[in-house]
PDB file of C-alpha atoms in Angstrom:
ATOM      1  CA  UNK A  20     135.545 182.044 195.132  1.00  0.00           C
ATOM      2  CA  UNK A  21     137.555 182.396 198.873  1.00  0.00           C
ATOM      3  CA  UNK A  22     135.277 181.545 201.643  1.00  0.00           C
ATOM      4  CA  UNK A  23     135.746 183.761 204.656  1.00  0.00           C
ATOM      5  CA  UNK A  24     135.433 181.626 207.460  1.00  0.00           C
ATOM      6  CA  UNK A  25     133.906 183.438 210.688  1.00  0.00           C
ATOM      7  CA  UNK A  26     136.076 181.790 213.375  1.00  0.00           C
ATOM      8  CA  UNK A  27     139.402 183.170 212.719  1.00  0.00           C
ATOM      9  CA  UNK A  28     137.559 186.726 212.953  1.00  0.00           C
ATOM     10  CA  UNK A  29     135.890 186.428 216.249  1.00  0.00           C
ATOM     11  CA  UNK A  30     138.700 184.877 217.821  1.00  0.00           C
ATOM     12  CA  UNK A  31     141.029 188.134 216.501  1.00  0.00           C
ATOM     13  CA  UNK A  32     138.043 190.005 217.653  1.00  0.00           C
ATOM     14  CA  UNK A  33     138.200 188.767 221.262  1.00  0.00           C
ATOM     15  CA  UNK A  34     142.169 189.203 221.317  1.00  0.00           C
ATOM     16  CA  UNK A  35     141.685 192.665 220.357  1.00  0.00           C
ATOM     17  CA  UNK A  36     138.731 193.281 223.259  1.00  0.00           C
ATOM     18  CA  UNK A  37     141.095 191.625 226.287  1.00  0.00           C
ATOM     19  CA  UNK A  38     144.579 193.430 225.380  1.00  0.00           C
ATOM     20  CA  UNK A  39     142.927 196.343 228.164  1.00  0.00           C
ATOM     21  CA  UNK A  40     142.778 193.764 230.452  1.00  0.00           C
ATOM     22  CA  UNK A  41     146.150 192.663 229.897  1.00  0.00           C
ATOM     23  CA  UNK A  42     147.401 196.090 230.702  1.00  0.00           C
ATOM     24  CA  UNK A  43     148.015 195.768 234.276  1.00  0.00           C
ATOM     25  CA  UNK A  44     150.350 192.959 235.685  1.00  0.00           C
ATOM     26  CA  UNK A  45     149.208 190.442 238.482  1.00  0.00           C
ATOM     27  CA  UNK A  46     152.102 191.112 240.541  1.00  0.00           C
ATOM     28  CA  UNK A  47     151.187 193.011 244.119  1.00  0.00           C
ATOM     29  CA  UNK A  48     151.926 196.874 244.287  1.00  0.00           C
ATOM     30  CA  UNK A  49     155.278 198.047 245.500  1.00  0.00           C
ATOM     31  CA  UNK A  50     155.966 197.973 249.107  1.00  0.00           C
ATOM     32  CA  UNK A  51     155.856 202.036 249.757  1.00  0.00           C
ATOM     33  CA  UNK A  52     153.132 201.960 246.860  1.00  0.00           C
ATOM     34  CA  UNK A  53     149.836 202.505 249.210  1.00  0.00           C
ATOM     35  CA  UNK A  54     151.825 202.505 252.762  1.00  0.00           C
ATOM     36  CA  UNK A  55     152.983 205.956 254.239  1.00  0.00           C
ATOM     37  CA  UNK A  56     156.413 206.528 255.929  1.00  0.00           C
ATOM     38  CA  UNK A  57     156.299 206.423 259.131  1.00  0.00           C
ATOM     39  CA  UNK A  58     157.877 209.647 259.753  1.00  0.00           C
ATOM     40  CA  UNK A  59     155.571 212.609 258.655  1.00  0.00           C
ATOM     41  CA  UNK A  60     157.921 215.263 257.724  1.00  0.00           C
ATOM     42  CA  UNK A  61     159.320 212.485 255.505  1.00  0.00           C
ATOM     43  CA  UNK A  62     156.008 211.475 254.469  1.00  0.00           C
ATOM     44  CA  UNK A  63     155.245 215.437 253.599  1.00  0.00           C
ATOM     45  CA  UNK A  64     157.998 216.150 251.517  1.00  0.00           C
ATOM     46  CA  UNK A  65     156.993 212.916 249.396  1.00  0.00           C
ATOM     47  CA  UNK A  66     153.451 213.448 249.059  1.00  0.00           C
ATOM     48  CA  UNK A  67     154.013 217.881 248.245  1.00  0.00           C
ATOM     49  CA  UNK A  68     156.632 215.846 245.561  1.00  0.00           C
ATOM     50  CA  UNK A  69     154.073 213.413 244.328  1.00  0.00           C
ATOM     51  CA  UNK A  70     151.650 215.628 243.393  1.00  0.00           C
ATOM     52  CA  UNK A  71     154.274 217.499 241.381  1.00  0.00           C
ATOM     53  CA  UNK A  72     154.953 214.734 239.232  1.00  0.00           C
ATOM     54  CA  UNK A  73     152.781 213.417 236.076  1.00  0.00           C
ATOM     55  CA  UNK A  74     152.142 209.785 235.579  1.00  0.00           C
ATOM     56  CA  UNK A  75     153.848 208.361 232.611  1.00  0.00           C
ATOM     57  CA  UNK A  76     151.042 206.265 231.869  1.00  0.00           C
ATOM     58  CA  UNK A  77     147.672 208.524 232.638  1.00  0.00           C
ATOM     59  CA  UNK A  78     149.924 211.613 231.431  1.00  0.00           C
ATOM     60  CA  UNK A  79     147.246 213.569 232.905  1.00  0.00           C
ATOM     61  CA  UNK A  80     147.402 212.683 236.297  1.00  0.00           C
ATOM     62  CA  UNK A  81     150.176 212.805 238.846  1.00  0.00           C
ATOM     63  CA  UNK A  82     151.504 209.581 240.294  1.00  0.00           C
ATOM     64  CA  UNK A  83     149.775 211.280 243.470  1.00  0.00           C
ATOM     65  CA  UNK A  84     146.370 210.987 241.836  1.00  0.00           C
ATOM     66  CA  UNK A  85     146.881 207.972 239.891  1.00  0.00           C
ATOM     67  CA  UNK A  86     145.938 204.335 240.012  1.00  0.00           C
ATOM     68  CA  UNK A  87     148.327 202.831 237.413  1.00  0.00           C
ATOM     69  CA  UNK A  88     150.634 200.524 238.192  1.00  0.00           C
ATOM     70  CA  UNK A  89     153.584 202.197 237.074  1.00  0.00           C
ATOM     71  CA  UNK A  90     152.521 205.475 239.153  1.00  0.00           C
ATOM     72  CA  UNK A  91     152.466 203.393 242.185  1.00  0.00           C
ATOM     73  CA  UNK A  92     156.194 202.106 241.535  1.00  0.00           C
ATOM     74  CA  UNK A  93     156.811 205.669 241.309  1.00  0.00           C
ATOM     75  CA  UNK A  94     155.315 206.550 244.452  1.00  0.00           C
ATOM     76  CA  UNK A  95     157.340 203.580 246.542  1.00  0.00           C
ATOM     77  CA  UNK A  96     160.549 205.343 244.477  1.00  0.00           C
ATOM     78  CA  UNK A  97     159.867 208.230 245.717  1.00  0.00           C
ATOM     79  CA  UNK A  98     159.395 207.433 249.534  1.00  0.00           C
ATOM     80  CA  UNK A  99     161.849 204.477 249.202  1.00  0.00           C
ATOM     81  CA  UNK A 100     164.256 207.375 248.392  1.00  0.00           C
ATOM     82  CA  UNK A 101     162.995 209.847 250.466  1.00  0.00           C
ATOM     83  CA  UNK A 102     162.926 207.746 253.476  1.00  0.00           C
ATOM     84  CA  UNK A 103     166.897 206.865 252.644  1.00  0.00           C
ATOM     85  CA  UNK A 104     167.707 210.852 253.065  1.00  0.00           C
ATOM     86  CA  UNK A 105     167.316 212.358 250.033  1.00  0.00           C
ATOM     87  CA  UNK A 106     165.886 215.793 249.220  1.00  0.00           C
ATOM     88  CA  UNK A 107     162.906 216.157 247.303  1.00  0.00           C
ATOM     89  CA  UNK A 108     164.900 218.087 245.029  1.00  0.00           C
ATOM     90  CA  UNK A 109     167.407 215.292 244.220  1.00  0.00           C
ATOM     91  CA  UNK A 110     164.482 212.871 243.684  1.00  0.00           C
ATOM     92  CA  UNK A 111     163.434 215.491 241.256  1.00  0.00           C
ATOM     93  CA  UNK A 112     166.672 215.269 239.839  1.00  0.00           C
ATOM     94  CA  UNK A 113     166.797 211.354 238.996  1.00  0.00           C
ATOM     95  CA  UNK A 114     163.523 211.631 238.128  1.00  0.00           C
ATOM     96  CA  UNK A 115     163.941 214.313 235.556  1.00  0.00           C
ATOM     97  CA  UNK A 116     167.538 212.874 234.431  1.00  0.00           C
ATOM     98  CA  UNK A 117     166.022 209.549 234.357  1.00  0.00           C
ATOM     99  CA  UNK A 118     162.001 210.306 231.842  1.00  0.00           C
ATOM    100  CA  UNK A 119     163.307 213.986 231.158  1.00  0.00           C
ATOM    101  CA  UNK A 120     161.749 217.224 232.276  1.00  0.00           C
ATOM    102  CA  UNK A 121     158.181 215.933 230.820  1.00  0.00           C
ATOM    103  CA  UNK A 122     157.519 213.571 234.329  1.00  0.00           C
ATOM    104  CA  UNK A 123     157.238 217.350 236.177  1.00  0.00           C
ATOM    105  CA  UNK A 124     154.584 219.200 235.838  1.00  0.00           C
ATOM    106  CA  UNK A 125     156.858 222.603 236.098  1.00  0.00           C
ATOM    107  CA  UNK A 126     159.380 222.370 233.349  1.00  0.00           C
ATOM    108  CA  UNK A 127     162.353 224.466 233.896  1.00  0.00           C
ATOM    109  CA  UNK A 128     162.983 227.644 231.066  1.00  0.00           C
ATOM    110  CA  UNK A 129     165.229 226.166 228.630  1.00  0.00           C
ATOM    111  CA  UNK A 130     165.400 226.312 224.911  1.00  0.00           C
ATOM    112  CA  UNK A 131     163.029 223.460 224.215  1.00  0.00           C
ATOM    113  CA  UNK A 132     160.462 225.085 226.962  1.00  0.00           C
ATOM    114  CA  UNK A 133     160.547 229.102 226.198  1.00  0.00           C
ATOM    115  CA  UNK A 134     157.587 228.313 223.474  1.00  0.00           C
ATOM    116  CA  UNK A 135     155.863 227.226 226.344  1.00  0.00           C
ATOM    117  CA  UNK A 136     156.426 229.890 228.467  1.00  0.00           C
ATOM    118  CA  UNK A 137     155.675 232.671 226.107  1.00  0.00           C
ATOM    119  CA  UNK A 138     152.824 231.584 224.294  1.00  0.00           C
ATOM    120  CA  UNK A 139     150.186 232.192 227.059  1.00  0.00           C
ATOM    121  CA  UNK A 140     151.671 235.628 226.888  1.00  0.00           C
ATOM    122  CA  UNK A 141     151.915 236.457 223.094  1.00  0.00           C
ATOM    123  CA  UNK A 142     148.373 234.915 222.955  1.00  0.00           C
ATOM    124  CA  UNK A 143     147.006 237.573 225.604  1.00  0.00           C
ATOM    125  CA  UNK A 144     148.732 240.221 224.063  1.00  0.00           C
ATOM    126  CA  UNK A 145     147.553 239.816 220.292  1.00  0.00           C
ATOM    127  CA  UNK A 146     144.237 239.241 221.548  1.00  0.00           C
ATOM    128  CA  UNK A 147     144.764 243.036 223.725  1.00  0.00           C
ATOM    129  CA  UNK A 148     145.956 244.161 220.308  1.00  0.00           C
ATOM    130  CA  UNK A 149     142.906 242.947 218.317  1.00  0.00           C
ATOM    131  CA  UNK A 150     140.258 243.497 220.672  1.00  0.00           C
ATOM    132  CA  UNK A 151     142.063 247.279 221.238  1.00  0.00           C
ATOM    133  CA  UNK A 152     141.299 247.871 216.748  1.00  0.00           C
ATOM    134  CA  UNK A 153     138.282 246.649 217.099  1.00  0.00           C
ATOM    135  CA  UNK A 154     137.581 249.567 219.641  1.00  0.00           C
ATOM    136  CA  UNK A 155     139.239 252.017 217.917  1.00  0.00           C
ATOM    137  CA  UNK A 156     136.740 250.807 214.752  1.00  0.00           C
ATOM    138  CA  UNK A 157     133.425 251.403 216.266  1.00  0.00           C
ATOM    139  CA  UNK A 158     134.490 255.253 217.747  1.00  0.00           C
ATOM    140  CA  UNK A 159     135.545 256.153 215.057  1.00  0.00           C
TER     141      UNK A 159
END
C-alpha cells in the first residue's frame, strides 16, 4: 500500500494559490506610464489614441482603462513616441505591425475581418426575414 503523504500536496497547493501574485513584476511603472506630456495637444492625440487601443493582457480593456503592467508600458510607448513627433497614425502603425490588427479596437476590412463586418448585418437581416414569415403566418 503507497502512503500519500499530505505535505507535498499543500505545498503544490500554495504554489498554485501565489502564481496571481506573481503576475505583476516589482519593477516601478514606465516613466510616461502615469505622467502626462507636458504639451496638451500632444497629450490629446495620445490619450484619443489610448483609448483606441485594447490591452494585451485585460483584452477587454484599453491600455487607457487598464491597470496592467504591460498596458502602462504601452501607454509610456505611446507618449514616449508621440512626444518624439510622431502621428497618432504611425503609432498605430507600429503598433498594429508590431501585435497585429487585434491591439485596435477598429480592425481595418480585410479578408481575415469581412466575417466581422458582415455578420452584424446578415444576422439583422435573417432575423427581418424570419420575423417578416412569421407575419405573413398569422394574416393569413
Amino acid at each position: 500500500m503507497m502512503r500519500l503523504s499530505i505535505k507535498p500536496a499543500l505545498v503544490a497547493l500554495a504554489l498554485l494559490g501565489a502564481t496571481p501574485v506573481l503576475a505583476d513584476s516589482v519593477m516601478p511603472p514606465a516613466a510616461l506610464a502615469y505622467t502626462q506630456l507636458p504639451d496638451a495637444k500632444q497629450e490629446a492625440d495620445a490619450t484619443a489614441l489610448m483609448k483606441t487601443l485594447r490591452c494585451l493582457v485585460c483584452q477587454g480593456q484599453s491600455i487607457a482603462d487598464s491597470d496592467a503592467e504591460m498596458a502602462g508600458d504601452m501607454r509610456a510607448l505611446v507618449r514616449s513616441r508621440i512626444a518624439a513627433g510622431e502621428t497618432p497614425d504611425q503609432v498605430r502603425a507600429w503598433l498594429v505591425e508590431r501585435y497585429g490588427n487585434w491591439v485596435t479596437y477598429d480592425p481595418p476590412l480585410d479578408a481575415l475581418t469581412w466575417p466581422l463586418w458582415a455578420l452584424p448585418a446578415a444576422l439583422i437581416a435573417i432575423g427581418l426575414w424570419l420575423a417578416r414569415g412569421r407575419f405573413r403566418k398569422r394574416r393569413g
